[in-house]
């Protein structure tokens, strides 16, 4: 980047300081499970492909008080869920958030999540230099992953 461009980028960053840079990540087949009124939590899934080394460090959505990256793993015969605070993305390699694996866990839901609607979801990333970026998604709410080419 030239010095002039850097200066412009810095000015832009100052002007929109509340917003991180858009993440160099492609998202495919995003979907979220519906949740009825009173249901505490739901999951969101998406296939991510970064174009540079990145770490997925968090998520947020206006429908939930808490959004965390979780991972399901078999421990012996028992499927357990745990927080995955840092998920590494290698350039060009698909990372699937899917049922039974990595997922965005949306907890303390503020509202019903109806099938057929779309829910905003923000994913936060950090690069090797420690700079943060964001990916803003509109996630369709549906019972099962639709246009995800990797079906289970
Ligand atoms: Cu979970």
PDB file of C-alpha atoms and ligand atoms in Angstrom:
ATOM      1  CA  UNK A   1       0.000   0.000   0.000  1.00  0.00           C
ATOM      2  CA  UNK A   2       1.242   3.508  -0.738  1.00  0.00           C
ATOM      3  CA  UNK A   3       1.666   6.080   1.980  1.00  0.00           C
ATOM      4  CA  UNK A   4      -1.274   8.061   0.589  1.00  0.00           C
ATOM      5  CA  UNK A   5      -3.544   5.022   0.663  1.00  0.00           C
ATOM      6  CA  UNK A   6      -2.469   4.219   4.202  1.00  0.00           C
ATOM      7  CA  UNK A   7      -3.296   7.776   5.273  1.00  0.00           C
ATOM      8  CA  UNK A   8      -6.707   7.493   3.594  1.00  0.00           C
ATOM      9  CA  UNK A   9      -7.300   4.157   5.281  1.00  0.00           C
ATOM     10  CA  UNK A  10      -6.361   5.649   8.644  1.00  0.00           C
ATOM     11  CA  UNK A  11      -8.756   8.554   8.105  1.00  0.00           C
ATOM     12  CA  UNK A  12     -11.510   6.158   7.107  1.00  0.00           C
ATOM     13  CA  UNK A  13     -10.800   4.017  10.167  1.00  0.00           C
ATOM     14  CA  UNK A  14     -11.033   7.113  12.365  1.00  0.00           C
ATOM     15  CA  UNK A  15     -14.294   8.173  10.702  1.00  0.00           C
ATOM     16  CA  UNK A  16     -15.930   4.810  11.242  1.00  0.00           C
ATOM     17  CA  UNK A  17     -14.015   3.771  14.338  1.00  0.00           C
ATOM     18  CA  UNK A  18     -16.918   1.695  15.613  1.00  0.00           C
ATOM     19  CA  UNK A  19     -16.690  -0.561  12.569  1.00  0.00           C
ATOM     20  CA  UNK A  20     -13.854  -2.950  11.871  1.00  0.00           C
ATOM     21  CA  UNK A  21     -12.629  -3.651   8.347  1.00  0.00           C
ATOM     22  CA  UNK A  22     -14.620  -6.198   6.322  1.00  0.00           C
ATOM     23  CA  UNK A  23     -13.033  -9.605   6.781  1.00  0.00           C
ATOM     24  CA  UNK A  24     -11.354 -11.261   3.757  1.00  0.00           C
ATOM     25  CA  UNK A  25     -13.606 -14.284   4.171  1.00  0.00           C
ATOM     26  CA  UNK A  26     -16.125 -15.916   1.851  1.00  0.00           C
ATOM     27  CA  UNK A  27     -19.236 -17.316   3.532  1.00  0.00           C
ATOM     28  CA  UNK A  28     -21.401 -19.984   1.901  1.00  0.00           C
ATOM     29  CA  UNK A  29     -24.609 -21.768   2.818  1.00  0.00           C
ATOM     30  CA  UNK A  30     -25.297 -19.897   6.056  1.00  0.00           C
ATOM     31  CA  UNK A  31     -28.370 -21.011   7.968  1.00  0.00           C
ATOM     32  CA  UNK A  32     -29.789 -20.860  11.463  1.00  0.00           C
ATOM     33  CA  UNK A  33     -32.114 -23.208  13.285  1.00  0.00           C
ATOM     34  CA  UNK A  34     -35.506 -21.806  14.245  1.00  0.00           C
ATOM     35  CA  UNK A  35     -36.243 -21.328  17.949  1.00  0.00           C
ATOM     36  CA  UNK A  36     -39.692 -21.068  19.476  1.00  0.00           C
ATOM     37  CA  UNK A  37     -40.656 -18.522  22.105  1.00  0.00           C
ATOM     38  CA  UNK A  38     -39.045 -19.471  25.420  1.00  0.00           C
ATOM     39  CA  UNK A  39     -36.351 -21.628  23.855  1.00  0.00           C
ATOM     40  CA  UNK A  40     -33.061 -20.447  25.297  1.00  0.00           C
ATOM     41  CA  UNK A  41     -30.633 -21.100  22.490  1.00  0.00           C
ATOM     42  CA  UNK A  42     -30.134 -21.954  18.856  1.00  0.00           C
ATOM     43  CA  UNK A  43     -27.274 -22.600  16.444  1.00  0.00           C
ATOM     44  CA  UNK A  44     -26.010 -20.963  13.266  1.00  0.00           C
ATOM     45  CA  UNK A  45     -23.918 -22.671  10.619  1.00  0.00           C
ATOM     46  CA  UNK A  46     -21.846 -21.490   7.656  1.00  0.00           C
ATOM     47  CA  UNK A  47     -18.911 -22.568   5.518  1.00  0.00           C
ATOM     48  CA  UNK A  48     -16.030 -20.084   5.725  1.00  0.00           C
ATOM     49  CA  UNK A  49     -13.086 -19.674   3.376  1.00  0.00           C
ATOM     50  CA  UNK A  50     -10.507 -17.040   4.267  1.00  0.00           C
ATOM     51  CA  UNK A  51      -8.145 -15.534   1.701  1.00  0.00           C
ATOM     52  CA  UNK A  52      -5.442 -14.861   4.299  1.00  0.00           C
ATOM     53  CA  UNK A  53      -4.537 -16.494   7.623  1.00  0.00           C
ATOM     54  CA  UNK A  54      -7.240 -15.482  10.098  1.00  0.00           C
ATOM     55  CA  UNK A  55      -8.635 -16.530  13.434  1.00  0.00           C
ATOM     56  CA  UNK A  56     -12.370 -16.548  14.091  1.00  0.00           C
ATOM     57  CA  UNK A  57     -12.571 -15.003  17.559  1.00  0.00           C
ATOM     58  CA  UNK A  58     -16.230 -14.246  18.146  1.00  0.00           C
ATOM     59  CA  UNK A  59     -19.763 -13.613  16.979  1.00  0.00           C
ATOM     60  CA  UNK A  60     -22.692 -11.360  17.751  1.00  0.00           C
ATOM     61  CA  UNK A  61     -26.323 -11.049  16.718  1.00  0.00           C
ATOM     62  CA  UNK A  62     -29.120  -8.693  17.730  1.00  0.00           C
ATOM     63  CA  UNK A  63     -31.360 -11.694  18.515  1.00  0.00           C
ATOM     64  CA  UNK A  64     -29.152 -13.032  21.318  1.00  0.00           C
ATOM     65  CA  UNK A  65     -27.553 -11.638  24.472  1.00  0.00           C
ATOM     66  CA  UNK A  66     -24.684 -14.081  24.072  1.00  0.00           C
ATOM     67  CA  UNK A  67     -23.100 -15.516  20.933  1.00  0.00           C
ATOM     68  CA  UNK A  68     -20.184 -17.933  21.186  1.00  0.00           C
ATOM     69  CA  UNK A  69     -18.276 -20.240  18.879  1.00  0.00           C
ATOM     70  CA  UNK A  70     -18.746 -23.797  20.104  1.00  0.00           C
ATOM     71  CA  UNK A  71     -17.501 -27.185  19.103  1.00  0.00           C
ATOM     72  CA  UNK A  72     -19.199 -30.573  19.470  1.00  0.00           C
ATOM     73  CA  UNK A  73     -16.826 -33.470  20.027  1.00  0.00           C
ATOM     74  CA  UNK A  74     -17.166 -37.110  20.900  1.00  0.00           C
ATOM     75  CA  UNK A  75     -15.538 -37.961  24.220  1.00  0.00           C
ATOM     76  CA  UNK A  76     -15.777 -41.730  24.426  1.00  0.00           C
ATOM     77  CA  UNK A  77     -19.447 -42.403  23.722  1.00  0.00           C
ATOM     78  CA  UNK A  78     -20.644 -38.977  24.762  1.00  0.00           C
ATOM     79  CA  UNK A  79     -21.088 -35.982  22.495  1.00  0.00           C
ATOM     80  CA  UNK A  80     -19.872 -32.926  24.372  1.00  0.00           C
ATOM     81  CA  UNK A  81     -20.036 -29.241  23.558  1.00  0.00           C
ATOM     82  CA  UNK A  82     -17.347 -26.779  24.532  1.00  0.00           C
ATOM     83  CA  UNK A  83     -16.395 -23.225  23.687  1.00  0.00           C
ATOM     84  CA  UNK A  84     -13.932 -22.832  20.816  1.00  0.00           C
ATOM     85  CA  UNK A  85     -12.671 -19.308  21.500  1.00  0.00           C
ATOM     86  CA  UNK A  86     -10.192 -19.357  18.599  1.00  0.00           C
ATOM     87  CA  UNK A  87     -10.766 -21.108  15.278  1.00  0.00           C
ATOM     88  CA  UNK A  88      -7.859 -20.917  12.834  1.00  0.00           C
ATOM     89  CA  UNK A  89      -8.649 -20.328   9.160  1.00  0.00           C
ATOM     90  CA  UNK A  90      -5.981 -21.148   6.602  1.00  0.00           C
ATOM     91  CA  UNK A  91      -6.133 -19.332   3.262  1.00  0.00           C
ATOM     92  CA  UNK A  92      -8.238 -21.173   0.695  1.00  0.00           C
ATOM     93  CA  UNK A  93      -9.256 -23.956   3.065  1.00  0.00           C
ATOM     94  CA  UNK A  94     -12.935 -24.408   3.869  1.00  0.00           C
ATOM     95  CA  UNK A  95     -13.912 -24.451   7.521  1.00  0.00           C
ATOM     96  CA  UNK A  96     -17.394 -25.840   8.037  1.00  0.00           C
ATOM     97  CA  UNK A  97     -19.595 -24.776  10.892  1.00  0.00           C
ATOM     98  CA  UNK A  98     -22.168 -27.554  10.865  1.00  0.00           C
ATOM     99  CA  UNK A  99     -24.439 -29.588  13.142  1.00  0.00           C
ATOM    100  CA  UNK A 100     -22.322 -31.975  15.213  1.00  0.00           C
ATOM    101  CA  UNK A 101     -19.198 -29.835  14.799  1.00  0.00           C
ATOM    102  CA  UNK A 102     -18.287 -26.182  15.037  1.00  0.00           C
ATOM    103  CA  UNK A 103     -21.235 -23.813  15.350  1.00  0.00           C
ATOM    104  CA  UNK A 104     -22.225 -20.352  16.436  1.00  0.00           C
ATOM    105  CA  UNK A 105     -24.206 -20.796  19.642  1.00  0.00           C
ATOM    106  CA  UNK A 106     -26.781 -18.088  20.182  1.00  0.00           C
ATOM    107  CA  UNK A 107     -27.893 -17.964  23.817  1.00  0.00           C
ATOM    108  CA  UNK A 108     -30.246 -15.908  25.953  1.00  0.00           C
ATOM    109  CA  UNK A 109     -32.414 -15.303  22.888  1.00  0.00           C
ATOM    110  CA  UNK A 110     -34.268 -11.996  22.925  1.00  0.00           C
ATOM    111  CA  UNK A 111     -36.976 -13.093  20.525  1.00  0.00           C
ATOM    112  CA  UNK A 112     -38.501 -15.954  18.612  1.00  0.00           C
ATOM    113  CA  UNK A 113     -36.395 -17.072  15.642  1.00  0.00           C
ATOM    114  CA  UNK A 114     -38.924 -17.894  12.923  1.00  0.00           C
ATOM    115  CA  UNK A 115     -38.300 -20.126   9.932  1.00  0.00           C
ATOM    116  CA  UNK A 116     -38.415 -18.131   6.703  1.00  0.00           C
ATOM    117  CA  UNK A 117     -36.937 -14.980   8.251  1.00  0.00           C
ATOM    118  CA  UNK A 118     -33.370 -13.691   8.071  1.00  0.00           C
ATOM    119  CA  UNK A 119     -31.232 -12.881  11.086  1.00  0.00           C
ATOM    120  CA  UNK A 120     -28.182 -10.585  11.080  1.00  0.00           C
ATOM    121  CA  UNK A 121     -25.041 -12.301  12.342  1.00  0.00           C
ATOM    122  CA  UNK A 122     -21.606 -10.723  12.688  1.00  0.00           C
ATOM    123  CA  UNK A 123     -18.472 -12.841  12.810  1.00  0.00           C
ATOM    124  CA  UNK A 124     -15.277 -11.312  14.180  1.00  0.00           C
ATOM    125  CA  UNK A 125     -11.818 -12.214  12.977  1.00  0.00           C
ATOM    126  CA  UNK A 126      -8.237 -11.331  13.854  1.00  0.00           C
ATOM    127  CA  UNK A 127      -5.265 -11.511  11.511  1.00  0.00           C
ATOM    128  CA  UNK A 128      -1.625 -12.333  12.244  1.00  0.00           C
ATOM    129  CA  UNK A 129      -0.931  -8.654  13.004  1.00  0.00           C
ATOM    130  CA  UNK A 130      -3.685  -8.571  15.594  1.00  0.00           C
ATOM    131  CA  UNK A 131      -6.002  -6.441  13.437  1.00  0.00           C
ATOM    132  CA  UNK A 132      -9.685  -7.234  13.737  1.00  0.00           C
ATOM    133  CA  UNK A 133     -12.191  -7.522  10.918  1.00  0.00           C
ATOM    134  CA  UNK A 134     -15.864  -8.358  10.637  1.00  0.00           C
ATOM    135  CA  UNK A 135     -18.096 -10.375   8.383  1.00  0.00           C
ATOM    136  CA  UNK A 136     -21.725  -9.238   8.345  1.00  0.00           C
ATOM    137  CA  UNK A 137     -24.176 -11.946   7.327  1.00  0.00           C
ATOM    138  CA  UNK A 138     -27.929 -12.167   6.818  1.00  0.00           C
ATOM    139  CA  UNK A 139     -28.645 -15.719   7.856  1.00  0.00           C
ATOM    140  CA  UNK A 140     -31.797 -17.499   6.616  1.00  0.00           C
ATOM    141  CA  UNK A 141     -33.686 -19.310   9.368  1.00  0.00           C
ATOM    142  CA  UNK A 142     -34.589 -22.828   8.262  1.00  0.00           C
ATOM    143  CA  UNK A 143     -34.965 -26.298   9.710  1.00  0.00           C
ATOM    144  CA  UNK A 144     -31.974 -27.700   7.864  1.00  0.00           C
ATOM    145  CA  UNK A 145     -29.048 -26.485   5.790  1.00  0.00           C
ATOM    146  CA  UNK A 146     -30.350 -25.819   2.291  1.00  0.00           C
ATOM    147  CA  UNK A 147     -27.839 -24.713  -0.317  1.00  0.00           C
ATOM    148  CA  UNK A 148     -24.869 -26.098   1.583  1.00  0.00           C
ATOM    149  CA  UNK A 149     -23.078 -28.393  -0.884  1.00  0.00           C
ATOM    150  CA  UNK A 150     -21.719 -30.488   2.004  1.00  0.00           C
ATOM    151  CA  UNK A 151     -24.772 -32.389   3.172  1.00  0.00           C
ATOM    152  CA  UNK A 152     -24.830 -34.765   6.097  1.00  0.00           C
TER     153      UNK A 152
HETATM  154 CU1  LIG B   1     -23.103 -24.850  21.331  1.00  0.00          CU
END
